[in-house]
mmCIF file of C-alpha atoms in Angstrom:
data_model
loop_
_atom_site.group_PDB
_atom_site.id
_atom_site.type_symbol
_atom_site.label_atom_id
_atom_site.label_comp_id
_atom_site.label_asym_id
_atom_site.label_seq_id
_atom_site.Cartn_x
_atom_site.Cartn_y
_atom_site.Cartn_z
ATOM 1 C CA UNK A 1 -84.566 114.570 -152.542
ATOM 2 C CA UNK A 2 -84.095 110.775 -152.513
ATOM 3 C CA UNK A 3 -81.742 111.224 -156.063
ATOM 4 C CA UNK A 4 -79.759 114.252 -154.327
ATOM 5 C CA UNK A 5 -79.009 112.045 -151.471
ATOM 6 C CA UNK A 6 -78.249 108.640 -154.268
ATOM 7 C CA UNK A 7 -75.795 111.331 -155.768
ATOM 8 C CA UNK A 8 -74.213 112.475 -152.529
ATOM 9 C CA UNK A 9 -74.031 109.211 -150.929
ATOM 10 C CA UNK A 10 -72.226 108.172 -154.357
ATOM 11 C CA UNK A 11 -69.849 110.536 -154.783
ATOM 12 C CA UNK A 12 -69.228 110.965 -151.203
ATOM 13 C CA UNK A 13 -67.673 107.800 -151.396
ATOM 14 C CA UNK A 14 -65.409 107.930 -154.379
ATOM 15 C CA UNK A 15 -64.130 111.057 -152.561
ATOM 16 C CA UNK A 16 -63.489 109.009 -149.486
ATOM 17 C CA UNK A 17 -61.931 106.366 -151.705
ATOM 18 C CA UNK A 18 -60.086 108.757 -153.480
ATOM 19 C CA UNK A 19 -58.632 110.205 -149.923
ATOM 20 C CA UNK A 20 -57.822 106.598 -148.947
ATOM 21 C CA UNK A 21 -55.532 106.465 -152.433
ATOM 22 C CA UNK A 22 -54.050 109.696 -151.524
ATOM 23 C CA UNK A 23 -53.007 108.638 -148.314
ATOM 24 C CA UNK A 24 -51.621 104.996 -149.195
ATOM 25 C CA UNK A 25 -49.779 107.398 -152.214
ATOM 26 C CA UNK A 26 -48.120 109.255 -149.389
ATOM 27 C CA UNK A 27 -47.084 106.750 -147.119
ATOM 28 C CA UNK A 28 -45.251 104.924 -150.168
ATOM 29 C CA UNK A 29 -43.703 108.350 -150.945
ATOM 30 C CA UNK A 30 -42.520 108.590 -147.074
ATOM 31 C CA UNK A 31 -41.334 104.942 -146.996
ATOM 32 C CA UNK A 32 -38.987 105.410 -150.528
ATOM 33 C CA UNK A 33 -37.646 108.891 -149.261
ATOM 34 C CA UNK A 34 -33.883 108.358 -148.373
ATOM 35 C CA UNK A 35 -33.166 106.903 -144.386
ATOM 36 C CA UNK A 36 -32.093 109.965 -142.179
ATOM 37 C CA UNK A 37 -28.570 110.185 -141.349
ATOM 38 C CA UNK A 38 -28.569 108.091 -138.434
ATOM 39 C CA UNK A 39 -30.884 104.940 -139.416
ATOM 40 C CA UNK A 40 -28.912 104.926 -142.012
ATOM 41 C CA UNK A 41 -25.214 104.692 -140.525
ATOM 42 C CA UNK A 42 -26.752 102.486 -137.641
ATOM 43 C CA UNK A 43 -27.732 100.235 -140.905
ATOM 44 C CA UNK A 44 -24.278 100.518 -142.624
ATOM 45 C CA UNK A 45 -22.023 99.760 -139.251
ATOM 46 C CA UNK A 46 -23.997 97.028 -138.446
ATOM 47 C CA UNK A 47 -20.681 94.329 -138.758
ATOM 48 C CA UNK A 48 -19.260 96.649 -136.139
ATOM 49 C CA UNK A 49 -21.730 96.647 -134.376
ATOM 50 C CA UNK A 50 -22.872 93.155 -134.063
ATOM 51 C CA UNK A 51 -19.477 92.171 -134.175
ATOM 52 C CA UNK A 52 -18.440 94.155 -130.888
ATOM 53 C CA UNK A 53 -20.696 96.028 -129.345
ATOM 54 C CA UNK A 54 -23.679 93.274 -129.136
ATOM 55 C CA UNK A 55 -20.923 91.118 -127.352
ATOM 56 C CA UNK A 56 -20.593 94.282 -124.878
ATOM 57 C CA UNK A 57 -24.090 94.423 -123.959
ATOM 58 C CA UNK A 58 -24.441 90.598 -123.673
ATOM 59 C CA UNK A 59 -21.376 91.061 -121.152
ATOM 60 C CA UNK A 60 -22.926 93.171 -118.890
ATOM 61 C CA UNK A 61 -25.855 91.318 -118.692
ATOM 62 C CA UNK A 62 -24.312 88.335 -118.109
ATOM 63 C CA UNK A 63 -22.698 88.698 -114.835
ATOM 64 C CA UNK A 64 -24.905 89.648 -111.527
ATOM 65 C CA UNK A 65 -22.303 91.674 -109.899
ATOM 66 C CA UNK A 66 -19.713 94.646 -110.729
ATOM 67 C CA UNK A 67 -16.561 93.304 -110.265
ATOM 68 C CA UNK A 68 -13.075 92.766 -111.361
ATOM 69 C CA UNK A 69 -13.836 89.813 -113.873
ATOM 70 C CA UNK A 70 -16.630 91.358 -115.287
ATOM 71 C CA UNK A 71 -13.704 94.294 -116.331
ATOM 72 C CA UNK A 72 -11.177 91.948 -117.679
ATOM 73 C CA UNK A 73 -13.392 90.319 -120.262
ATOM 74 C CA UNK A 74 -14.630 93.358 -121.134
ATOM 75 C CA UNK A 75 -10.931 94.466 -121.800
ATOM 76 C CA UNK A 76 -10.464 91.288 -123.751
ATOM 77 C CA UNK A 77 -13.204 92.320 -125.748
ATOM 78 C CA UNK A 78 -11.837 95.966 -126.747
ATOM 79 C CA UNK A 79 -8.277 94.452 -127.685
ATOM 80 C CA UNK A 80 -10.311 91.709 -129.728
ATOM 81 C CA UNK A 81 -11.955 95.324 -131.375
ATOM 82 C CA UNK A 82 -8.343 96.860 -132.326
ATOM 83 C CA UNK A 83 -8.956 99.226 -129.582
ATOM 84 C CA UNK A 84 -5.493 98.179 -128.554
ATOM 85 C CA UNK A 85 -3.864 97.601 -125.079
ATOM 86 C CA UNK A 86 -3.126 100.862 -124.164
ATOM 87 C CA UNK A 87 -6.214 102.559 -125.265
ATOM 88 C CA UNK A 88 -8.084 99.672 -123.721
ATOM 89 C CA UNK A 89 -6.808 100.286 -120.734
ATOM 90 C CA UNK A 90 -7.450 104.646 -120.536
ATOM 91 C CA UNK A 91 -11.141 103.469 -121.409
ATOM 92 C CA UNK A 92 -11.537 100.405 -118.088
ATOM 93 C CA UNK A 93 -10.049 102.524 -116.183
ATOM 94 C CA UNK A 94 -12.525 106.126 -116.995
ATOM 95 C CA UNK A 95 -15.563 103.446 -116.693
ATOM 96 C CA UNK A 96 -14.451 102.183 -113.142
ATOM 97 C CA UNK A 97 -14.191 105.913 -111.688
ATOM 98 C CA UNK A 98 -17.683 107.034 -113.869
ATOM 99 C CA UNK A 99 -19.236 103.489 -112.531
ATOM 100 C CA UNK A 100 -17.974 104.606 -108.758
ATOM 101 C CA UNK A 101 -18.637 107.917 -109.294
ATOM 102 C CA UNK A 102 -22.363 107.187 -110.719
ATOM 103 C CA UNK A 103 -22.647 104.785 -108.059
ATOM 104 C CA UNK A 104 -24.225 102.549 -110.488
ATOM 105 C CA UNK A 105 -24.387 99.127 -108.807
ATOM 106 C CA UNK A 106 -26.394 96.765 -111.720
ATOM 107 C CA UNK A 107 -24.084 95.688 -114.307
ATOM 108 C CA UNK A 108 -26.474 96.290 -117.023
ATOM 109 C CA UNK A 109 -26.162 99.928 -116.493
ATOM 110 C CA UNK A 110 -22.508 99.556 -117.311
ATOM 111 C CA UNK A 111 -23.525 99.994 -120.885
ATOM 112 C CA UNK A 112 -24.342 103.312 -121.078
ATOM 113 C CA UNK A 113 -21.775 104.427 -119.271
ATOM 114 C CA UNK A 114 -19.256 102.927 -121.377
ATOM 115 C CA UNK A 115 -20.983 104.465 -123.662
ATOM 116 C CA UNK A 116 -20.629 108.432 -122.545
ATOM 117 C CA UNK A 117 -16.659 107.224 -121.777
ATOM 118 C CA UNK A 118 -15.808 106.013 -125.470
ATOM 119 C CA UNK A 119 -17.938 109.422 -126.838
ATOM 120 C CA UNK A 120 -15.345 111.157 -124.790
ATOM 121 C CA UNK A 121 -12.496 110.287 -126.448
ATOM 122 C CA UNK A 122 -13.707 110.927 -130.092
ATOM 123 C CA UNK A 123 -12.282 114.142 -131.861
ATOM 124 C CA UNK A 124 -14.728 115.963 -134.614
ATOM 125 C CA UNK A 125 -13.737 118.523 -136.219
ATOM 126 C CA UNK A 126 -15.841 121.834 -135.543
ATOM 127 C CA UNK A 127 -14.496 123.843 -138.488
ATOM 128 C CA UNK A 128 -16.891 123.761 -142.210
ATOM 129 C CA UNK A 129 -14.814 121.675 -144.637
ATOM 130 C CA UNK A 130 -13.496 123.373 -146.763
ATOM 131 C CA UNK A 131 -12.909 126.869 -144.584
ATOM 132 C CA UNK A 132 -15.194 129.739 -146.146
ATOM 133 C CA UNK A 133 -12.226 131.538 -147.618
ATOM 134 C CA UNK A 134 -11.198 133.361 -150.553
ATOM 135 C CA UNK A 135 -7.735 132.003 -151.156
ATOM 136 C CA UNK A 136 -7.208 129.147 -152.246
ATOM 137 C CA UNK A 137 -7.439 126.157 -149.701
ATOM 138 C CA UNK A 138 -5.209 123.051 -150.313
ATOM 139 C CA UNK A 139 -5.896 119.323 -149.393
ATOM 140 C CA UNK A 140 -2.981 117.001 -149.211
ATOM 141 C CA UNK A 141 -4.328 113.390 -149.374
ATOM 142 C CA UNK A 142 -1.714 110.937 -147.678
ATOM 143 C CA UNK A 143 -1.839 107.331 -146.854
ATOM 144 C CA UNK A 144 -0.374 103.515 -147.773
ATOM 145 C CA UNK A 145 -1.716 102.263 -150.966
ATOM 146 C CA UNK A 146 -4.624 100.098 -151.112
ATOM 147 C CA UNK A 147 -6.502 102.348 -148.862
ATOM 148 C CA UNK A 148 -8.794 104.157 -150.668
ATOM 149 C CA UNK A 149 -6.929 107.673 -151.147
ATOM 150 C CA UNK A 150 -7.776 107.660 -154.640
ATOM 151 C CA UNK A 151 -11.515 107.269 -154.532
ATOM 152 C CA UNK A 152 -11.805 109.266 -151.670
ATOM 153 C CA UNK A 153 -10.478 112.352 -153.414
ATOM 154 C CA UNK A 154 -12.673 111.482 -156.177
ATOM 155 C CA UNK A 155 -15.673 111.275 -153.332
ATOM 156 C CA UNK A 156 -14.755 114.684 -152.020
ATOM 157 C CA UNK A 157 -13.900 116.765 -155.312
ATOM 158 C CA UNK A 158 -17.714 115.734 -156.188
ATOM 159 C CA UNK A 159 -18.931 116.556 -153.140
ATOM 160 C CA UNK A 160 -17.047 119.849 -153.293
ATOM 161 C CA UNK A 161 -18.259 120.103 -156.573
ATOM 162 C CA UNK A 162 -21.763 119.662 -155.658
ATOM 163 C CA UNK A 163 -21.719 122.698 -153.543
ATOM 164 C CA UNK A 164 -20.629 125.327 -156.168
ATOM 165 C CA UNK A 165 -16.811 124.649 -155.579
ATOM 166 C CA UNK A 166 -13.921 125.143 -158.161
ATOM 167 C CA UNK A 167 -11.972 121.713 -157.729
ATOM 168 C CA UNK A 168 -8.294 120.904 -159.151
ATOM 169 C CA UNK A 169 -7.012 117.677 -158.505
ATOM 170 C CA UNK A 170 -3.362 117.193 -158.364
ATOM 171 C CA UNK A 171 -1.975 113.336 -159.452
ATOM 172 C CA UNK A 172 0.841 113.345 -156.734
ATOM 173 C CA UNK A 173 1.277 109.819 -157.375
ATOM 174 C CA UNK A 174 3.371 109.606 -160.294
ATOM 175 C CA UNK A 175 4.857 105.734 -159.415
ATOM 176 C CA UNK A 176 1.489 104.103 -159.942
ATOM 177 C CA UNK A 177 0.050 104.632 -163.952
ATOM 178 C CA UNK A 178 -3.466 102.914 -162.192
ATOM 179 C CA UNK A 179 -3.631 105.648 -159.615
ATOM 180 C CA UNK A 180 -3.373 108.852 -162.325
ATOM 181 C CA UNK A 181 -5.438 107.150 -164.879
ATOM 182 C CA UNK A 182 -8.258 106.259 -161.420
ATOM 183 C CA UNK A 183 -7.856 110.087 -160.654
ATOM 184 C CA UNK A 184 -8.540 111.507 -164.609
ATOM 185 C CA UNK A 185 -12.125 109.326 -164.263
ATOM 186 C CA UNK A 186 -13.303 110.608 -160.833
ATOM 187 C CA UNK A 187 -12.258 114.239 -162.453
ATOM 188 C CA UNK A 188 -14.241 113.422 -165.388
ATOM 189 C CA UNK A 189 -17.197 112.526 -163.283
ATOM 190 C CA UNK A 190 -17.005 115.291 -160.479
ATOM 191 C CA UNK A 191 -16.462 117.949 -163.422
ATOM 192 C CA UNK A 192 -12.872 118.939 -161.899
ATOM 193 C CA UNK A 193 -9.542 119.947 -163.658
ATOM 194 C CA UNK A 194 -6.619 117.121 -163.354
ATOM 195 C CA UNK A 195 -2.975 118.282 -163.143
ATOM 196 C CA UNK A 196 -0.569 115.330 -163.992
ATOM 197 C CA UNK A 197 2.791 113.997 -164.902
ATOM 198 C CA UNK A 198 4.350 111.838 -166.663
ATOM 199 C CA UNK A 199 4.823 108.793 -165.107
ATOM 200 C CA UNK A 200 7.514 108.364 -162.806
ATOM 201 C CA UNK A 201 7.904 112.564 -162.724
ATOM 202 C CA UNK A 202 9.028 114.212 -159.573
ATOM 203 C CA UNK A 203 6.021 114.521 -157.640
ATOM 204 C CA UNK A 204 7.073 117.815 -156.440
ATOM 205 C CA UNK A 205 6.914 119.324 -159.767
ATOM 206 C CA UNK A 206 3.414 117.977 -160.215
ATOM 207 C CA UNK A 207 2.114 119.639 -156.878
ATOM 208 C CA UNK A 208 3.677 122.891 -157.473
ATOM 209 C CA UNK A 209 2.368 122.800 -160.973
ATOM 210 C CA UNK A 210 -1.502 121.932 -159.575
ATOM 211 C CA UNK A 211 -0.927 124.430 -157.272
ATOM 212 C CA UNK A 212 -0.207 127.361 -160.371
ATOM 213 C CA UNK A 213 -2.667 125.813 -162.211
ATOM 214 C CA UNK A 214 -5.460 126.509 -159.168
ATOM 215 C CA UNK A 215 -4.422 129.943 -158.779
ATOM 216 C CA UNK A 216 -4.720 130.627 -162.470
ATOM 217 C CA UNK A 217 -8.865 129.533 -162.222
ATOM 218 C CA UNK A 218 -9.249 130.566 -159.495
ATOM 219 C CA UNK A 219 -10.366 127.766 -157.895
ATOM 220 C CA UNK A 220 -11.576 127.406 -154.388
ATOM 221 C CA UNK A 221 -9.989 123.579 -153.481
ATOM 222 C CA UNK A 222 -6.544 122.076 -155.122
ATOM 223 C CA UNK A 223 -6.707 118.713 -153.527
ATOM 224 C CA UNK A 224 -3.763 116.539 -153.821
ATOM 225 C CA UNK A 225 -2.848 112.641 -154.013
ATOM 226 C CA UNK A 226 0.311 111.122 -152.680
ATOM 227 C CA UNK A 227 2.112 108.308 -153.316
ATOM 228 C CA UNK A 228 1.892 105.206 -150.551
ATOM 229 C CA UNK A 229 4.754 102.781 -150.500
ATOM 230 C CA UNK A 230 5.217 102.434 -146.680
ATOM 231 C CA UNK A 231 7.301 99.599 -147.481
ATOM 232 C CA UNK A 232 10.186 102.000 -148.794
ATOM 233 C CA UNK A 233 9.592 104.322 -145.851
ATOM 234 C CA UNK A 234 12.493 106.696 -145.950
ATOM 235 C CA UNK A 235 12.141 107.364 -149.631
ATOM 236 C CA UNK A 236 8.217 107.534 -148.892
ATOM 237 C CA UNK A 237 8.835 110.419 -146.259
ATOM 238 C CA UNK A 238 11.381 112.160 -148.195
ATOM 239 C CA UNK A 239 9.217 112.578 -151.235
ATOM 240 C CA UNK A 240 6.527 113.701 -148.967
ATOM 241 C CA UNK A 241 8.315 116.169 -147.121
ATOM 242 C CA UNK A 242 9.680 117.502 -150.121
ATOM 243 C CA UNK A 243 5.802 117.579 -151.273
ATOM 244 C CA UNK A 244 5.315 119.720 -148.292
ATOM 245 C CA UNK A 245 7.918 122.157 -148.212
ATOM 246 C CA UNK A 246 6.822 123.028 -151.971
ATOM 247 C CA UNK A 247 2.881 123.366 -150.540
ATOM 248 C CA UNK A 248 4.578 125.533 -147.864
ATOM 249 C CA UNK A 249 6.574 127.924 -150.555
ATOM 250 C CA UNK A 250 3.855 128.451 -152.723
ATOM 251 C CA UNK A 251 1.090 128.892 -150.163
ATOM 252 C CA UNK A 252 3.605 130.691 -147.433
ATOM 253 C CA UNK A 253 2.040 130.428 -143.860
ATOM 254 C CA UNK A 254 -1.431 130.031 -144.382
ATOM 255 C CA UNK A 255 -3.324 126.870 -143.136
ATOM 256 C CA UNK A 256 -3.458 124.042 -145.567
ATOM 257 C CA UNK A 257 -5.123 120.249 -144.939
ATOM 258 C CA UNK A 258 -3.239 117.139 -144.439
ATOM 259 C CA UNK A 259 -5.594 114.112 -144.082
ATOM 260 C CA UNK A 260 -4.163 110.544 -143.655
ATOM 261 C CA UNK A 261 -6.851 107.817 -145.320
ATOM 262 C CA UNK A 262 -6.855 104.868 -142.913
ATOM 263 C CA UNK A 263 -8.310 101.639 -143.940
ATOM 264 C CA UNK A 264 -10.884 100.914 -141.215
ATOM 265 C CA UNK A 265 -10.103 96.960 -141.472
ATOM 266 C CA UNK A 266 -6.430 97.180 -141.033
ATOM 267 C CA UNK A 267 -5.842 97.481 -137.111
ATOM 268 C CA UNK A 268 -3.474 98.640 -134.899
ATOM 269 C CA UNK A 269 -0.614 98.883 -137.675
ATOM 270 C CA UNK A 270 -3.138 101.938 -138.910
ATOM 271 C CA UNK A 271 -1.818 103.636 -135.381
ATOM 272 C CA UNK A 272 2.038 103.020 -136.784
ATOM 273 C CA UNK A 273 1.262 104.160 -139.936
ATOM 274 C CA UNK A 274 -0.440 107.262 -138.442
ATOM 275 C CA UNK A 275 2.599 107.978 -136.103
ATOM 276 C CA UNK A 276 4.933 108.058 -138.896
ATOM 277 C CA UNK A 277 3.250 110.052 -141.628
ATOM 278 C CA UNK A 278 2.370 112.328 -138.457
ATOM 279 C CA UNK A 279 5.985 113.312 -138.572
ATOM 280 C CA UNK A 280 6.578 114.254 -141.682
ATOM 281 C CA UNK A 281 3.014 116.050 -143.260
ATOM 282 C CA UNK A 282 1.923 117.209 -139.631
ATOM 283 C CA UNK A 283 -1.305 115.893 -140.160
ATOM 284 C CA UNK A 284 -4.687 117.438 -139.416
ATOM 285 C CA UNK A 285 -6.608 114.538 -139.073
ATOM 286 C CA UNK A 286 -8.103 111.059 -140.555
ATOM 287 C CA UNK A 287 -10.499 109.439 -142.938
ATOM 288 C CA UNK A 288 -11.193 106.147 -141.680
ATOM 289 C CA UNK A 289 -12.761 104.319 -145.057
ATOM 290 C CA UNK A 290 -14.494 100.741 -145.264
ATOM 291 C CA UNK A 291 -15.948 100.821 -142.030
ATOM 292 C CA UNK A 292 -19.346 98.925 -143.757
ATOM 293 C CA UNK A 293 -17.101 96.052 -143.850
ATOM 294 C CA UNK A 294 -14.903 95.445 -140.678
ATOM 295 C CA UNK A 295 -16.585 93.823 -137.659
ATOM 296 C CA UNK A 296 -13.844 95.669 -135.512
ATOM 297 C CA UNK A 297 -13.545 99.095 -136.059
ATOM 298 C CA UNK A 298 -11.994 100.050 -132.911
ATOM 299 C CA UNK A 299 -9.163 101.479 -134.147
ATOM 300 C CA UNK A 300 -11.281 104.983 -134.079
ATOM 301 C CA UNK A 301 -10.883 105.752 -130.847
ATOM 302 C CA UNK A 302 -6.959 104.571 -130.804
ATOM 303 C CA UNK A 303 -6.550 107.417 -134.121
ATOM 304 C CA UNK A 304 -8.272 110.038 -132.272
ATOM 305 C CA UNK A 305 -7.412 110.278 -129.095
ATOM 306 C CA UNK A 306 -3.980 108.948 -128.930
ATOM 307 C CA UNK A 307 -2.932 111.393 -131.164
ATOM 308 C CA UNK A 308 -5.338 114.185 -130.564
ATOM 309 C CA UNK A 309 -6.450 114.939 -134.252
ATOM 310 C CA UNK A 310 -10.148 114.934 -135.569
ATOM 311 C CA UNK A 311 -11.700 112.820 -137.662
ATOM 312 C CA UNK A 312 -13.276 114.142 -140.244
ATOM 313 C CA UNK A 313 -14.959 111.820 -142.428
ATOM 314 C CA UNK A 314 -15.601 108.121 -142.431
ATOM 315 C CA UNK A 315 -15.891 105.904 -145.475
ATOM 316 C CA UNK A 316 -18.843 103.633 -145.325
ATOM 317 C CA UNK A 317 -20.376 102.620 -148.990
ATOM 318 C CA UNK A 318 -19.197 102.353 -151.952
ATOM 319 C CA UNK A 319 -21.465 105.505 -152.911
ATOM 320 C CA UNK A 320 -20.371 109.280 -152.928
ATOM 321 C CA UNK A 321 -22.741 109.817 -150.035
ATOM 322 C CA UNK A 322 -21.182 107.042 -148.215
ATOM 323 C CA UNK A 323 -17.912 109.234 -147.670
ATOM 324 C CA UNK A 324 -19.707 110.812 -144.407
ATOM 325 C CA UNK A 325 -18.873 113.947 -142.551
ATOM 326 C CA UNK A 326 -17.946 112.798 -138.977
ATOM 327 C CA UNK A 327 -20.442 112.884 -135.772
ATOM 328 C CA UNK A 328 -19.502 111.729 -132.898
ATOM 329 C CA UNK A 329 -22.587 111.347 -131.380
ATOM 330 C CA UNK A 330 -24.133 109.985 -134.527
ATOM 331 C CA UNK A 331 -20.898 106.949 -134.644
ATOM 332 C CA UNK A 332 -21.636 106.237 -131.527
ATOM 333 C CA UNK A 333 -25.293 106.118 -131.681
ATOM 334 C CA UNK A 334 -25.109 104.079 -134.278
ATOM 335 C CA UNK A 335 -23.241 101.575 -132.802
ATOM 336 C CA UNK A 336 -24.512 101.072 -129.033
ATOM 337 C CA UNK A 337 -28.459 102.097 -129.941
#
């Protein structure tokens, strides 16, 4: 009896031991495992964050009373942001009828008011990207150079890719050798077919060609790059609407995608820039890229709801995974939690 209980004293032990090892096993599993989507935004905006919206709250906390001054340097802030004036102004003016409305009367409150007023005017886009279809869908990427249009195709053909898609890429911009030869590697590493030109080629001939060559495979996505010289506008828009008009023959009157990539640091010229290329491609919304590394950031809000078109990813990492399908709820989350 006394060895029986020597025996189970002994190994009841080990097995607690060994259940204590499990455990501590299981919590380093849970503490590697990839952040949720959220913690891990909130992590990646946090110059935009700090930069603006820490500033906010220490506003509001600041002053004892609601009243006009406390408004203007809060409008100073959001023009400081790249909010801009007149955007800046449609958001004061919604939180001063919400605040009356609310009858909120403690300035610290302000803050989450502001909060449900900016959420407002943030557009998502509620349709799957791309469409569940059986024809083939087409993706015209437009934007300056230097913006990331390049690397974002690459970002989304391997995303595409990921999920069972047939991807062609199209290498619309035929004036820069750097851009093609940037397009062949992200095909090479997303597994999709390239369609190119030779350098300095009509860019039209190139789409239309992408285009055949997408209906021959029958792929699912053609997604095409665009030249960006802003600088030489009218010849800029011409080629593009002659890019357009030859998506629009070959395709007929069937939807199609045109997403302007906006570089999150650049401002309120990104507003110009969207106005003009608006024009011309009739766009269908924006990818704002390098918002990791802008302590601004405002100019969100300005793109979406001055002129009324989704959002529908934002760039945030170097990584694939940091090209992120847009939440509104989870932006702004991220920035005011």
């Amino acid at each position: 009896m006394i060895k029986m209980a020597f025996w189970k004293k002994l190994f009841g032990k080990k097995e607690e031991e060994q259940e204590e090892i499990e455990i501590l096993e299981e919590k380093n599993k849970e503490e590697e495992r990839p952040k949720g989507i959220f913690a891990s935004l909130h992590e990646k905006l946090f110059k935009t964050r700090e930069g603006l919206f820490s500033k906010m709250k220490s506003l509001f906390s600041s002053h004892k009373i609601i009243d006009e001054e406390m408004y203007e340097e809060l409008e100073e802030l959001l023009i400081q942001s790249d909010i801009g004036l007149e955007m800046t102004q449609k958001i004061v003016t919604d939180l001063e009828k919400a605040v009356k409305k609310q009858g909120v009367q403690n300035p610290e409150e302000v803050y989450p008011v502001l909060k449900t007023v900016m959420e407002e005017y943030l557009i998502e886009s509620e349709e799957e990207f791309p469409r569940e279809e059986e024809q083939l869908q087409v993706i015209l990427i437009v934007g300056v150079n230097g913006v990331g249009k390049t690397t974002t195709i690459g970002k989304i053909a391997a995303k595409l890719k990921k999920e069972g898609k047939k991807v062609v890429l199209g290498a619309g911009d035929t004036f820069r050798a750097a851009a093609v030869e940037q397009l062949e590697e992200w095909a090479k590493r997303s597994e999709a077919e390239i369609v190119k030109g030779k350098e300095g080629a009509d860019p039209g001939s190139v789409v239309f060609d992408t285009l055949t060559k997408a209906e021959e495979l029958g792929a699912d996505v053609a997604i095409i790059d665009t030249a960006g010289r802003l600088h030489n506008k009218a010849y800029l828009m011409k080629e593009l609407e002659k890019i357009n008009n030859v998506v629009r023959k070959k395709i007929g009157e069937r939807h199609y995608e045109s997403l302007l990539v906006i570089d999150g640091t650049t401002g309120q010229n990104a507003l110009n820039q969207a106005r003009e290329f608006n024009e011309v491609t009739h766009l269908t919304g924006f990818i704002i890229t390098k918002l990791d590394g802008t302590a601004k950031g405002g100019i969100v809000f300005s793109l979406s709801e001055l002129l009324k078109k989704p959002i529908r990813f934002i760039g945030v990492g170097e990584k694939i995974e940091d090209l992120r399908k847009f939440s509104k709820k989870d932006f702004i989350a991220a920035l005011f939690e």
